[in-house]
Coordinates of C-alpha atoms and ligand atoms in Angstrom, one line a residue:
M1 CA 0.0 0.0 0.0
K2 CA 1.3 3.5 -0.8
H3 CA 2.0 5.5 2.3
S4 CA -0.1 8.4 1.2
K5 CA -3.1 6.0 1.1
I6 CA -2.5 4.9 4.7
K7 CA -4.9 6.9 6.9
V8 CA -3.8 7.6 10.5
A9 CA -6.5 9.0 12.9
F10 CA -4.6 11.1 15.4
F11 CA -6.5 11.6 18.7
D12 CA -6.1 14.2 21.5
T13 CA -4.1 16.5 19.2
K14 CA -2.6 19.7 20.4
P15 CA -0.9 22.3 18.2
Y16 CA 2.5 21.1 19.3
D17 CA 1.7 17.5 18.2
R18 CA 0.7 18.7 14.8
K19 CA 3.9 20.8 14.5
F20 CA 6.3 17.9 15.2
F21 CA 4.3 15.2 13.4
E22 CA 3.7 17.3 10.3
A23 CA 7.4 18.1 10.1
A24 CA 8.4 14.4 10.4
N25 CA 5.7 13.3 8.0
Q26 CA 7.2 15.6 5.3
D27 CA 10.0 13.0 4.9
A28 CA 9.6 11.0 1.8
K29 CA 9.9 7.8 3.7
Y30 CA 6.6 8.5 5.4
G31 CA 4.0 10.8 3.9
F32 CA 1.0 9.2 5.6
D33 CA -2.5 10.7 5.3
I34 CA -2.7 11.9 8.9
R35 CA -6.1 13.3 10.2
F36 CA -5.7 15.3 13.4
Y37 CA -8.6 15.2 15.9
E38 CA -8.7 17.3 19.1
T39 CA -11.0 14.8 20.9
R40 CA -9.7 12.1 23.1
L41 CA -10.1 8.5 22.1
T42 CA -13.0 6.9 23.9
P43 CA -15.6 4.3 23.0
A44 CA -17.8 7.1 21.9
S45 CA -15.2 8.9 19.7
A46 CA -13.7 5.6 18.2
A47 CA -16.1 5.9 15.3
I48 CA -14.2 9.0 14.0
A49 CA -11.4 6.6 13.0
E50 CA -13.9 4.8 10.7
D51 CA -11.8 4.9 7.5
A52 CA -8.4 4.8 9.2
Q53 CA -6.1 1.8 9.3
V54 CA -4.1 3.3 12.2
V55 CA -5.0 5.1 15.4
C56 CA -2.4 7.2 17.1
A57 CA -3.2 7.8 20.8
F58 CA -1.7 9.3 24.0
V59 CA -1.5 8.9 27.7
N60 CA -5.0 9.9 28.6
D61 CA -6.9 8.3 25.8
D62 CA -9.3 5.5 26.9
I63 CA -8.2 2.4 25.0
S64 CA -10.5 0.1 27.0
A65 CA -11.9 -3.2 25.7
E66 CA -14.9 -1.3 24.4
T67 CA -12.8 1.1 22.4
V68 CA -10.6 -1.7 21.0
R69 CA -13.8 -3.6 19.9
K70 CA -15.1 -0.6 18.1
L71 CA -11.8 0.2 16.4
H72 CA -11.5 -3.4 15.3
E73 CA -15.0 -3.4 13.9
N74 CA -14.0 -0.3 11.9
G75 CA -11.0 -2.0 10.4
V76 CA -8.2 -0.4 12.5
K77 CA -5.1 -2.6 12.3
L78 CA -2.6 -0.8 14.5
I79 CA -2.7 1.4 17.6
A80 CA 0.4 3.5 17.6
M81 CA 0.9 5.0 21.1
R82 CA 3.0 8.1 20.9
C83 CA 4.3 7.6 24.5
A84 CA 6.2 5.1 26.6
G85 CA 3.5 4.1 29.2
Y86 CA 0.6 2.0 28.1
N87 CA -1.4 1.3 31.3
N88 CA -4.4 2.9 29.5
V89 CA -4.5 0.2 26.8
N90 CA -6.4 -3.1 27.3
L91 CA -3.8 -5.4 25.8
S92 CA -5.9 -8.6 26.3
A93 CA -8.8 -7.0 24.3
A94 CA -6.3 -6.1 21.5
L95 CA -4.7 -9.6 21.4
D96 CA -5.0 -11.1 17.9
K97 CA -7.2 -8.2 16.7
I98 CA -5.1 -5.0 16.7
R99 CA -1.4 -4.7 17.2
V100 CA -0.1 -2.1 19.6
V101 CA 3.2 -0.2 19.3
R102 CA 4.7 2.5 21.4
V103 CA 7.7 4.8 21.8
P104 CA 9.6 3.0 24.6
E105 CA 12.4 5.6 24.6
Y106 CA 12.4 9.2 23.4
S107 CA 14.4 11.2 25.9
P108 CA 15.0 9.9 29.4
Y109 CA 16.8 13.2 29.9
A110 CA 13.6 15.2 29.5
V111 CA 11.8 13.4 32.3
A112 CA 14.9 13.0 34.6
E113 CA 15.9 16.6 34.3
Y114 CA 12.4 17.7 35.0
T115 CA 12.3 15.6 38.1
M116 CA 15.4 17.3 39.4
G117 CA 13.7 20.7 38.5
L118 CA 10.7 19.7 40.7
L119 CA 12.9 18.7 43.6
L120 CA 15.0 21.9 43.5
T121 CA 11.9 24.1 43.1
L122 CA 10.1 22.4 45.9
N123 CA 13.0 22.4 48.3
R124 CA 14.1 26.0 47.8
N125 CA 10.6 27.4 47.2
L126 CA 11.3 28.9 43.8
H127 CA 7.7 28.7 42.8
R128 CA 6.7 30.8 45.8
A129 CA 9.6 33.2 45.5
Y130 CA 8.8 33.9 41.9
C131 CA 5.3 35.0 42.8
R132 CA 6.3 36.9 45.9
V133 CA 8.9 39.1 44.3
R134 CA 6.6 40.0 41.4
E135 CA 4.3 41.4 44.1
N136 CA 7.2 43.5 45.4
N137 CA 7.4 41.3 48.5
F138 CA 11.1 40.6 49.1
S139 CA 10.7 38.7 52.3
I140 CA 12.3 35.2 52.5
N141 CA 10.3 34.0 55.5
G142 CA 9.1 30.4 55.1
F143 CA 11.5 29.6 52.2
L144 CA 14.1 27.7 54.4
G145 CA 15.2 24.7 52.5
F146 CA 17.9 22.0 53.1
D147 CA 21.2 21.0 51.5
L148 CA 20.7 18.0 49.2
H149 CA 24.3 17.2 49.9
G150 CA 24.6 14.3 52.3
K151 CA 20.9 13.4 52.1
T152 CA 19.5 10.0 50.9
V153 CA 17.5 9.8 47.7
G154 CA 15.4 6.7 46.9
V155 CA 14.9 5.9 43.3
V156 CA 12.0 3.5 42.7
G157 CA 12.4 2.0 39.2
T158 CA 15.9 2.0 37.7
G159 CA 15.0 1.8 34.0
K160 CA 16.0 4.5 31.5
I161 CA 14.6 7.4 33.4
G162 CA 15.4 6.3 36.9
L163 CA 19.1 5.7 35.9
T164 CA 19.3 9.0 34.2
F165 CA 17.9 10.7 37.3
A166 CA 20.6 8.8 39.3
E167 CA 23.2 10.1 36.9
I168 CA 22.0 13.7 37.5
L169 CA 22.1 13.1 41.3
Q170 CA 25.9 12.3 41.0
G171 CA 26.6 16.0 41.1
F172 CA 24.8 16.6 44.4
G173 CA 26.8 14.5 46.8
V174 CA 23.8 12.4 47.9
R175 CA 23.5 8.8 48.9
I176 CA 21.4 6.9 46.4
L177 CA 19.1 4.0 47.3
A178 CA 17.3 2.1 44.6
Y179 CA 14.5 -0.4 44.3
D180 CA 13.6 -2.3 41.1
L181 CA 12.1 -5.7 40.4
Y182 CA 15.2 -6.4 38.2
P183 CA 18.2 -4.7 39.9
K184 CA 21.1 -3.7 37.6
K185 CA 24.3 -4.6 39.4
E186 CA 26.8 -3.0 37.0
Q187 CA 24.9 0.3 36.9
A188 CA 24.6 0.2 40.7
E189 CA 28.3 0.0 41.1
R190 CA 29.0 2.7 38.5
L191 CA 26.5 5.1 40.1
R192 CA 27.3 4.2 43.7
M193 CA 23.7 3.2 44.1
E194 CA 22.6 0.6 46.6
Y195 CA 19.7 -1.7 45.9
V196 CA 17.5 -2.2 49.0
S197 CA 14.0 -3.5 49.6
L198 CA 11.2 -1.1 48.9
E199 CA 10.4 -1.0 52.6
E200 CA 14.0 -0.1 53.4
L201 CA 14.0 2.6 50.7
F202 CA 10.9 4.1 52.3
R203 CA 12.4 4.0 55.8
Q204 CA 15.8 5.6 54.9
S205 CA 15.1 8.1 52.1
D206 CA 14.8 11.9 52.6
V207 CA 13.6 12.1 49.0
I208 CA 11.7 9.4 47.1
S209 CA 11.3 9.6 43.4
L210 CA 9.1 7.2 41.4
H211 CA 10.2 6.0 38.0
C212 CA 8.5 2.6 37.5
P213 CA 5.6 1.9 35.2
L214 CA 2.1 1.6 36.6
T215 CA 0.9 -2.0 36.9
P216 CA -2.0 -3.7 38.7
E217 CA 0.5 -4.8 41.3
N218 CA 2.0 -1.4 42.2
R219 CA -1.1 0.8 42.0
H220 CA -1.1 3.0 45.2
M221 CA 2.3 1.8 46.2
I222 CA 2.4 5.1 48.1
N223 CA -0.4 4.6 50.6
K224 CA -1.2 5.1 54.2
K225 CA 1.0 2.1 55.2
S226 CA 4.0 3.0 53.2
I227 CA 3.8 6.7 54.2
A228 CA 3.8 5.5 57.9
L229 CA 7.3 3.9 57.2
M230 CA 8.8 7.1 55.8
K231 CA 11.0 9.7 57.5
P232 CA 9.2 12.7 58.8
G233 CA 9.5 15.5 56.2
V234 CA 10.2 13.2 53.3
F235 CA 9.8 14.7 49.8
L236 CA 7.9 12.7 47.2
L237 CA 8.4 13.1 43.5
N238 CA 6.2 11.5 40.9
T239 CA 6.9 12.0 37.2
S240 CA 5.7 8.4 36.4
R241 CA 2.0 7.7 36.7
G242 CA -0.5 9.2 39.0
A243 CA -2.1 6.0 40.3
L244 CA 1.2 5.0 41.9
I245 CA 0.1 7.3 44.7
D246 CA -3.1 7.1 46.8
A247 CA -3.7 10.9 46.7
P248 CA -6.1 11.0 49.7
A249 CA -3.4 9.2 51.8
L250 CA -0.8 11.7 50.5
I251 CA -3.1 14.6 51.6
K252 CA -3.3 13.1 55.1
G253 CA 0.5 12.8 55.2
L254 CA 0.9 16.4 54.1
K255 CA -1.6 17.6 56.7
K256 CA 0.2 15.7 59.5
K257 CA 3.5 17.2 58.2
K258 CA 4.8 13.6 57.7
I259 CA 5.3 14.5 54.1
G260 CA 7.5 17.6 53.7
G261 CA 6.6 18.2 50.1
A262 CA 5.4 16.6 46.9
G263 CA 6.3 17.3 43.3
L264 CA 3.7 15.7 41.1
D265 CA 3.7 15.8 37.3
V266 CA 1.0 13.2 37.2
Y267 CA -2.2 12.5 39.1
E268 CA -4.5 9.5 39.2
E269 CA -7.5 11.4 37.9
E270 CA -5.7 13.7 35.6
T271 CA -7.7 12.8 32.5
D272 CA -10.3 15.5 32.9
Y273 CA -7.9 18.3 33.5
F274 CA -4.4 17.7 32.3
F275 CA -3.4 19.2 28.9
E276 CA -6.6 21.3 28.9
D277 CA -7.4 24.9 29.8
R278 CA -10.0 24.7 32.6
S279 CA -9.3 28.2 34.0
D280 CA -12.9 29.4 33.5
A281 CA -14.5 26.8 35.8
A282 CA -14.1 25.5 39.4
I283 CA -12.4 22.2 39.9
D284 CA -14.9 19.5 40.6
D285 CA -12.3 17.0 41.8
D286 CA -12.0 17.8 45.6
V287 CA -8.7 15.8 45.9
L288 CA -7.0 17.7 43.2
A289 CA -8.4 21.0 44.5
R290 CA -7.1 20.1 48.0
L291 CA -3.6 19.2 46.7
L292 CA -3.4 22.6 45.0
T293 CA -3.9 24.4 48.3
F294 CA -0.6 23.2 49.8
P295 CA 2.3 25.6 49.4
N296 CA 4.6 22.6 49.5
V297 CA 3.0 20.7 46.7
I298 CA 3.8 21.4 43.0
V299 CA 1.4 19.9 40.5
T300 CA 2.2 20.2 36.9
S301 CA 0.2 18.9 33.9
H302 CA 2.1 15.8 32.8
Q303 CA 4.8 17.9 31.0
A304 CA 8.0 16.2 32.0
F305 CA 8.4 14.7 28.6
F306 CA 7.9 18.0 26.8
T307 CA 11.2 19.0 25.2
R308 CA 12.0 19.6 21.5
E309 CA 14.2 16.6 21.4
A310 CA 11.6 14.3 23.0
E311 CA 8.8 15.5 20.6
T312 CA 11.1 15.1 17.6
N313 CA 11.9 11.5 18.7
I314 CA 8.3 10.7 19.5
A315 CA 7.2 11.7 16.0
E316 CA 10.0 9.9 14.2
T317 CA 9.6 6.6 16.2
T318 CA 5.8 6.6 15.9
L319 CA 5.9 7.1 12.1
S320 CA 8.6 4.5 11.7
N321 CA 6.6 2.1 13.8
I322 CA 3.6 2.6 11.4
R323 CA 5.8 2.2 8.3
D324 CA 7.4 -1.0 9.7
F325 CA 3.9 -2.4 10.3
F326 CA 2.8 -1.8 6.7
R327 CA 6.1 -3.2 5.3
G328 CA 5.6 -6.4 7.3
K329 CA 8.9 -5.8 9.2
E330 CA 9.6 -6.9 12.7
L331 CA 7.9 -4.5 15.1
V332 CA 10.6 -3.9 17.6
N333 CA 8.4 -1.5 19.6
E334 CA 5.4 -3.7 19.8
I335 CA 3.8 -4.2 23.2
C336 CA 3.5 -7.9 23.6
Y337 CA 0.5 -8.9 25.6
H338 CA 2.5 -11.9 27.0
C339 CA 5.7 -10.2 28.0
D340 CA 4.2 -6.8 28.6
G341 CA 6.6 -4.9 26.4
K342 CA 9.9 -6.1 28.0
R343 CA 12.8 -6.1 25.6
S344 CA 13.9 -9.3 27.2
C345 CA 10.9 -11.3 26.0
P346 CA 12.0 -14.9 25.7
G347 CA 9.8 -15.3 22.6
K348 CA 7.7 -18.1 24.1
H349 CA 5.1 -17.9 26.8
N350 CA 3.3 -21.0 27.9
G351 CA 3.9 -22.4 24.5
T352 CA 2.6 -19.3 22.6
S353 CA 5.0 -17.4 20.4
C354 CA 5.6 -13.8 21.2
R355 CA 4.4 -11.8 18.2
R356 CA 7.4 -9.5 18.6
K357 CA 9.8 -12.3 17.7
Ligands
NAD1 P1 11.7 1.6 31.7 O1 10.9 0.5 31.1 O2 13.0 1.9 31.0 O3 12.0 1.4 33.2 C1 11.0 1.0 34.2 C2 11.8 0.3 35.3 O4 10.8 0.1 36.3 C3 12.3 -1.1 34.9 O5 13.7 -1.2 35.3 C4 11.4 -2.1 35.6 O6 12.1 -3.3 35.9 C5 11.0 -1.3 36.8 N1 9.8 -1.7 37.4 C6 8.7 -2.3 36.8 N2 7.8 -2.6 37.8 C7 8.3 -2.2 39.0 C8 7.8 -2.1 40.3 N3 6.6 -2.6 40.6 N4 8.6 -1.6 41.3 C9 9.8 -1.2 41.0 N5 10.3 -1.1 39.7 C10 9.6 -1.6 38.7 O7 10.8 2.9 31.7 P2 11.2 4.5 31.7 O8 11.5 4.9 30.3 O9 12.3 4.7 32.7 O10 9.9 5.2 32.2 C11 9.4 5.0 33.5 C12 8.0 5.5 33.6 O11 8.0 6.9 33.5 C13 7.1 5.0 32.4 O12 6.5 3.8 32.7 C14 6.0 6.1 32.4 O13 4.9 5.7 33.2 C15 6.7 7.3 33.0 N6 6.9 8.4 32.0 C16 6.4 9.6 32.4 C17 6.6 10.7 31.5 C18 6.1 12.1 31.8 O14 6.0 13.0 30.9 N7 5.7 12.4 33.1 C19 7.3 10.5 30.3 C20 7.8 9.2 30.0 C21 7.6 8.2 30.9

């Protein structure tokens, strides 16, 4: 099939998506017929993709079993996620119907650098200082921070982003603790990073930063029980996925001053708010509204990935994933239902071949 005949329905489009995807699609090796839609992908909006062979979706699209069923009925062959995380895709519904690809790596620097930005802003109150000085208030009362030097930082999830964050931490003279289901011994030695149990990481860390994917097993890993284990005044950073944190438990921890500060680029119920301008209405979500009242909480709108380099890489990898699919090539970025996207997929699962192999 000629690329210009391949229709791609692009959901949840923002002007910046168009800019980077249109630029990448100019390349002769692509030239797909891309239709940009502002609406999110949901069971109700799936019909928009009626004549498309490919659907391109993002972090807050609803790719539930119902959506997958409708896309399949309409003849969609490929779901191209333009992000790394895929917790919003019902992979079992897609199995043997629609193949699913993603962009596993586009810039770990973008997210890791942003995480460090959140930590420094939160600790030294830059967000408040900026506003105060603009009001001609030059007082520094309430802005007392702490030296990061000599403190203990716990990194949960030492994949691409977690390790890049650990690299950045090298310049700060901190002790690094780490937790991962699959510890990386060599990297740990190189980065002077010590793997400990999750419980030990919670007990010993002054700062805890989450860099693992969201799975059914680790949903609400930060909860009343785990917060009880933590040091008084601990800082929590989450640039991964909102549902790793039980937000009402976090609020209780903040109210009791057990949590010293939280830097959140993601929020469990972000779908209705993040990426949108909601400035002309009150916030219906009482948990989000409460979080926004704390001076020691910074909430940003899932923007850690948002750099020129990351956007360029996302567009390029997404289009090459689509091209490879139509050329019948091996889909190196396919999310395999069986091995859940791990590169180390053995190729066989209970006698079933992995489709990525
Ligand atoms: P990665 O796959 O390279 O690394 C994830 C690591 O987490 C792996 O080492 C894995 O073994 C580990 N892990 C899996 N389950 C775990 C668990 N229950 N406990 C501890 N560790 C566990 O992924 P990455 O590129 O480093 O990205 C990490 C996450 O960051 C993504 O899953 C995504 O949710 C999030 N992310 C957010 C943004 C943003 O803009 N805020 C952008 C990109 C990625």
